[in-house]
Short mmCIF file of N, CA and C in Angstrom, two decimals:
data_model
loop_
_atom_site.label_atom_id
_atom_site.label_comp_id
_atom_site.label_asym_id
_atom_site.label_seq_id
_atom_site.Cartn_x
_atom_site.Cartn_y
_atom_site.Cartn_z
N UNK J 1 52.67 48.14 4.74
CA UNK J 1 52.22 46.81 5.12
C UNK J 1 50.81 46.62 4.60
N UNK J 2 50.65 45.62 4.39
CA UNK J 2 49.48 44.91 3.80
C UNK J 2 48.07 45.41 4.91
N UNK J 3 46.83 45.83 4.51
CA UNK J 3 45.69 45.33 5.00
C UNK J 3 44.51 44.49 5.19
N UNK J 4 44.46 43.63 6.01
CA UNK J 4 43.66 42.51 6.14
C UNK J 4 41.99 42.53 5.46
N UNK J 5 41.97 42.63 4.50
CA UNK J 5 40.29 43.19 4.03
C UNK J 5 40.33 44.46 4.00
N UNK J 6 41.64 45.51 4.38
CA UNK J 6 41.28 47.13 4.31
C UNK J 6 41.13 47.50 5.73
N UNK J 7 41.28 46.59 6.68
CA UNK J 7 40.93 46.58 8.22
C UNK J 7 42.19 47.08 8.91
N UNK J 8 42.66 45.44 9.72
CA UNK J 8 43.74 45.33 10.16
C UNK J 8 44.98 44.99 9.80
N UNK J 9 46.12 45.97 10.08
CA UNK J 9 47.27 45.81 9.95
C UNK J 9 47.79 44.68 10.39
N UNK J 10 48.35 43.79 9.44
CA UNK J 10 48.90 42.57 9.89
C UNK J 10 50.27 42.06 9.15
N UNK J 11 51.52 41.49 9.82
CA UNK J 11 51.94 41.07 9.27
C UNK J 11 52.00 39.79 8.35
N UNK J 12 51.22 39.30 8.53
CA UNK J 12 50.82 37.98 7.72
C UNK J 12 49.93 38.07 6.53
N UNK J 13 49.53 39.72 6.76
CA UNK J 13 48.64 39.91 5.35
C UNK J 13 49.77 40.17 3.92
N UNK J 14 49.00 39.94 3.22
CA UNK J 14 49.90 40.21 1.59
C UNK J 14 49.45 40.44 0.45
N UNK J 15 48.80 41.25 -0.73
CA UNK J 15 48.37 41.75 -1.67
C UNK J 15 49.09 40.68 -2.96
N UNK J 16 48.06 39.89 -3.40
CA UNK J 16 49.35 39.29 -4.81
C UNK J 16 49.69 40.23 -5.40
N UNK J 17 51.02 39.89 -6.19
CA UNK J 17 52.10 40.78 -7.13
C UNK J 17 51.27 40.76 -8.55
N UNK J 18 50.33 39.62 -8.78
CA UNK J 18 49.79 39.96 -10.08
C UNK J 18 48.24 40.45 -9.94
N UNK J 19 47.90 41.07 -10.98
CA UNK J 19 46.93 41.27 -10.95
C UNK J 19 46.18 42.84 -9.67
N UNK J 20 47.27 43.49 -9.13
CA UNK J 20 47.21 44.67 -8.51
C UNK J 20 45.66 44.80 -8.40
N UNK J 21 44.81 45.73 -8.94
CA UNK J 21 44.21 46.70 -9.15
C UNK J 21 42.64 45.83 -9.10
N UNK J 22 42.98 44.48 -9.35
CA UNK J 22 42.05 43.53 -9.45
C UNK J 22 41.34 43.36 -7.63
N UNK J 23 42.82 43.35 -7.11
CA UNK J 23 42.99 42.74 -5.83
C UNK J 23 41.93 44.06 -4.94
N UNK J 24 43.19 44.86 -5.28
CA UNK J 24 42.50 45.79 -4.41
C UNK J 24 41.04 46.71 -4.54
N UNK J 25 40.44 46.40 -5.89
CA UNK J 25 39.15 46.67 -5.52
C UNK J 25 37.94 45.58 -4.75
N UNK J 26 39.21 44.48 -5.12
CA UNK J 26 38.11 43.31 -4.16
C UNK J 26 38.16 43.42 -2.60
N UNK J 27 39.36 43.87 -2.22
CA UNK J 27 39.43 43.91 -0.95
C UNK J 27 38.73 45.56 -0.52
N UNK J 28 38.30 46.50 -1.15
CA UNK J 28 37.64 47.72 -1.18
C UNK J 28 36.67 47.41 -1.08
N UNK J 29 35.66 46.51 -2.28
CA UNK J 29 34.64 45.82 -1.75
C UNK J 29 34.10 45.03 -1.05
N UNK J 30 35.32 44.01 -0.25
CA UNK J 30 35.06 43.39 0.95
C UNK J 30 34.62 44.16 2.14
N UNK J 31 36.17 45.58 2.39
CA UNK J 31 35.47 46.38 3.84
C UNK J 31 34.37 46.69 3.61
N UNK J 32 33.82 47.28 2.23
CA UNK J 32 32.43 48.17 2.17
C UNK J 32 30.98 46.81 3.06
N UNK J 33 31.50 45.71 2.27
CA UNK J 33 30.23 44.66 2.22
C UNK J 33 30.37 44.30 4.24
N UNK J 34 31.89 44.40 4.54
CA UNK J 34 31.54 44.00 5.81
C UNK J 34 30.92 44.80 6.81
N UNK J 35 31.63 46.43 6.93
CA UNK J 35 30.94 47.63 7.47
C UNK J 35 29.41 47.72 7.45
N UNK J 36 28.29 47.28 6.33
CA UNK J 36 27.21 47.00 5.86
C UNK J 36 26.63 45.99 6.96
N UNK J 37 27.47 44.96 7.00
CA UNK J 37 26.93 43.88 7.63
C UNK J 37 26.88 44.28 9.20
N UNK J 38 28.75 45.03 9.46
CA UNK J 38 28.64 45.22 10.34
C UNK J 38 27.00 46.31 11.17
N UNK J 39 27.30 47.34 10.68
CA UNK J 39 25.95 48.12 10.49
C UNK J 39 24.55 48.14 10.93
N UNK J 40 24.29 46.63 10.31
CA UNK J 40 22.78 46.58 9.57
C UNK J 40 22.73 45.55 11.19
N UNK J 41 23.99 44.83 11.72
CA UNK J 41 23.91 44.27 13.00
C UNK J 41 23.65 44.74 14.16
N UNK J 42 24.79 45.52 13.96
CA UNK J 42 24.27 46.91 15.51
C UNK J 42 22.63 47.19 15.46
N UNK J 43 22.59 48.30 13.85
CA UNK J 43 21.25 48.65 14.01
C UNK J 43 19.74 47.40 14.24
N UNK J 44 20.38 46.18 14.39
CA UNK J 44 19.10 45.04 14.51
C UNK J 44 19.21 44.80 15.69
N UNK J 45 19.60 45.38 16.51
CA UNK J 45 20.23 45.19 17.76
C UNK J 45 21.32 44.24 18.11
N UNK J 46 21.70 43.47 17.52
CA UNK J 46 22.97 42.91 18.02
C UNK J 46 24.01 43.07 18.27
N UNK J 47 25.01 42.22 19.25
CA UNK J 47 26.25 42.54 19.28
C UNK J 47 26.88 42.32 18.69
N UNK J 48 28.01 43.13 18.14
CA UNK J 48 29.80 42.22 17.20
C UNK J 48 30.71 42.82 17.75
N UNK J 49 31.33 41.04 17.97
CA UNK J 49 32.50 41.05 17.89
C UNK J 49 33.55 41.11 16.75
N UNK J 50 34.35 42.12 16.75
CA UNK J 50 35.75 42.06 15.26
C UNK J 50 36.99 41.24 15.72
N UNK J 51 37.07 39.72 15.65
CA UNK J 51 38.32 39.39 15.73
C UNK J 51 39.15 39.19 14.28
N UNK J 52 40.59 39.34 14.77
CA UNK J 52 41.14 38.93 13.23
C UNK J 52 42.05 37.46 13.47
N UNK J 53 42.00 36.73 12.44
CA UNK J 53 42.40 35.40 12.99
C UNK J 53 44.06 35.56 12.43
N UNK J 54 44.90 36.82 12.93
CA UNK J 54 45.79 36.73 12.62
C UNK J 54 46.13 36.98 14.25
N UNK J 55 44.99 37.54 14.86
CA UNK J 55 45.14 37.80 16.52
C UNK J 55 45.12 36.53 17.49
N UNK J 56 44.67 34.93 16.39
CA UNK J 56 44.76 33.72 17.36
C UNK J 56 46.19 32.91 17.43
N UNK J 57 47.04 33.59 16.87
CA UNK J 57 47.91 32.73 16.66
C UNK J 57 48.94 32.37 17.38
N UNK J 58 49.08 32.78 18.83
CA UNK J 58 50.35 32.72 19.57
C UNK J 58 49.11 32.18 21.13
N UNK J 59 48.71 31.25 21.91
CA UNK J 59 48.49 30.55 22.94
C UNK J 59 47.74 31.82 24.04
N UNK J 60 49.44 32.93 23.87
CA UNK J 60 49.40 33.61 25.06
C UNK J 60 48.21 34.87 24.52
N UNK J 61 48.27 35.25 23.34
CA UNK J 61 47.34 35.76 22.51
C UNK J 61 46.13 35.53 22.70
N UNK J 62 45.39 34.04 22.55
CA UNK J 62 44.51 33.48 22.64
C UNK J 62 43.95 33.89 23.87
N UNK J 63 44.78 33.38 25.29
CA UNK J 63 44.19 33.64 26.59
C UNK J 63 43.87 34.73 26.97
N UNK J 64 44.85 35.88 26.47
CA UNK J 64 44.64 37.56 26.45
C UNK J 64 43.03 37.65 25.68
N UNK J 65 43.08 37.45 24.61
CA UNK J 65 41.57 37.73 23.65
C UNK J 65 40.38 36.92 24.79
N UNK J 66 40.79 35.91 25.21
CA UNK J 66 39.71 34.91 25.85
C UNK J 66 39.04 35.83 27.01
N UNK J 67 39.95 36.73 27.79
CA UNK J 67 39.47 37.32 29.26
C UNK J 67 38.92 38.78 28.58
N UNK J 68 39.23 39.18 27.08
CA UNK J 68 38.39 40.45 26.92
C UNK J 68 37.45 40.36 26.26
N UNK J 69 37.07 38.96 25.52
CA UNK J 69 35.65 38.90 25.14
C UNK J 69 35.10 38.63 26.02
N UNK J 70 35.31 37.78 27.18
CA UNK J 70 34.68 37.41 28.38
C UNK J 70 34.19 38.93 29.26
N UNK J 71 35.04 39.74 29.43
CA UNK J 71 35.10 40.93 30.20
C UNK J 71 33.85 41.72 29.18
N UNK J 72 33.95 42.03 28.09
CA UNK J 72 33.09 42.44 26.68
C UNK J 72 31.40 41.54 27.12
N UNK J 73 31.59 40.43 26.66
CA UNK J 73 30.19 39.60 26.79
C UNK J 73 29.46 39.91 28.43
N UNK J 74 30.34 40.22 29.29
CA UNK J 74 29.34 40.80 30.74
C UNK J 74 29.15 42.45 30.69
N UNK J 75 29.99 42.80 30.05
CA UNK J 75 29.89 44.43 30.11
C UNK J 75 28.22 44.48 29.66
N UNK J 76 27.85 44.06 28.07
CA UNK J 76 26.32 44.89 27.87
C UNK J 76 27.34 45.80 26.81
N UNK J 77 28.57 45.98 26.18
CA UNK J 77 28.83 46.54 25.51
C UNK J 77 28.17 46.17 23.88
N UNK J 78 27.70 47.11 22.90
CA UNK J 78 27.26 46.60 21.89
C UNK J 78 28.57 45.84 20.88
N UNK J 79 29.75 46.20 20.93
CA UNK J 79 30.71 45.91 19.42
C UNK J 79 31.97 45.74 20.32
N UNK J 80 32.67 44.98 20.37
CA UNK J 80 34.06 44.64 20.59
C UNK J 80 34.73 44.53 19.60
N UNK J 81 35.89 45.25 19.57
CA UNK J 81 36.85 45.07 18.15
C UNK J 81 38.42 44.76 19.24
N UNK J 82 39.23 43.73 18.62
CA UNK J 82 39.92 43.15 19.52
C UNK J 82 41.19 43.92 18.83
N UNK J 83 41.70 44.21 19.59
CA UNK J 83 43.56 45.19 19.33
C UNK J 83 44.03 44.88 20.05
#
């Protein structure tokens, strides 16, 4: 199965058929550039959140994600990654 940026497993993700090798060093250099970002955030002190917007797509989904960033944003936790 496809990876979302090299991240998350998703079924809605998909690699084009042309151009292979093109693709996937762009998406190699996407995780690198986001991990970086991610990174350089923590270490500035901030918080992140990782949602994937393949995780908004069903209502009941939504309300589930809604009560654990909520639960996340009072914790004082530094990074939420949503699974």
């Amino acid at each position: 199965r496809p990876i979302n940026a090299g991240q998350a497993p998703s079924r809605f993700a998909s690699t084009p058929s042309t151009r292979a090798e093109f693709w996937q060093e762009k998406f190699k250099a996407n995780v690198e550039r986001d991990e970086r970002a991610r990174l350089g955030l923590l270490s500035s002190g901030w918080r992140v959140a990782t949602i994937w917007e393949c995780q908004l797509r069903s209502s009941v989904a939504l309300n589930a994600l809604g009560v654990e960033v909520s639960e996340w944003l009072t914790s004082g936790g530094a990074e939420f990654v949503a699974g």
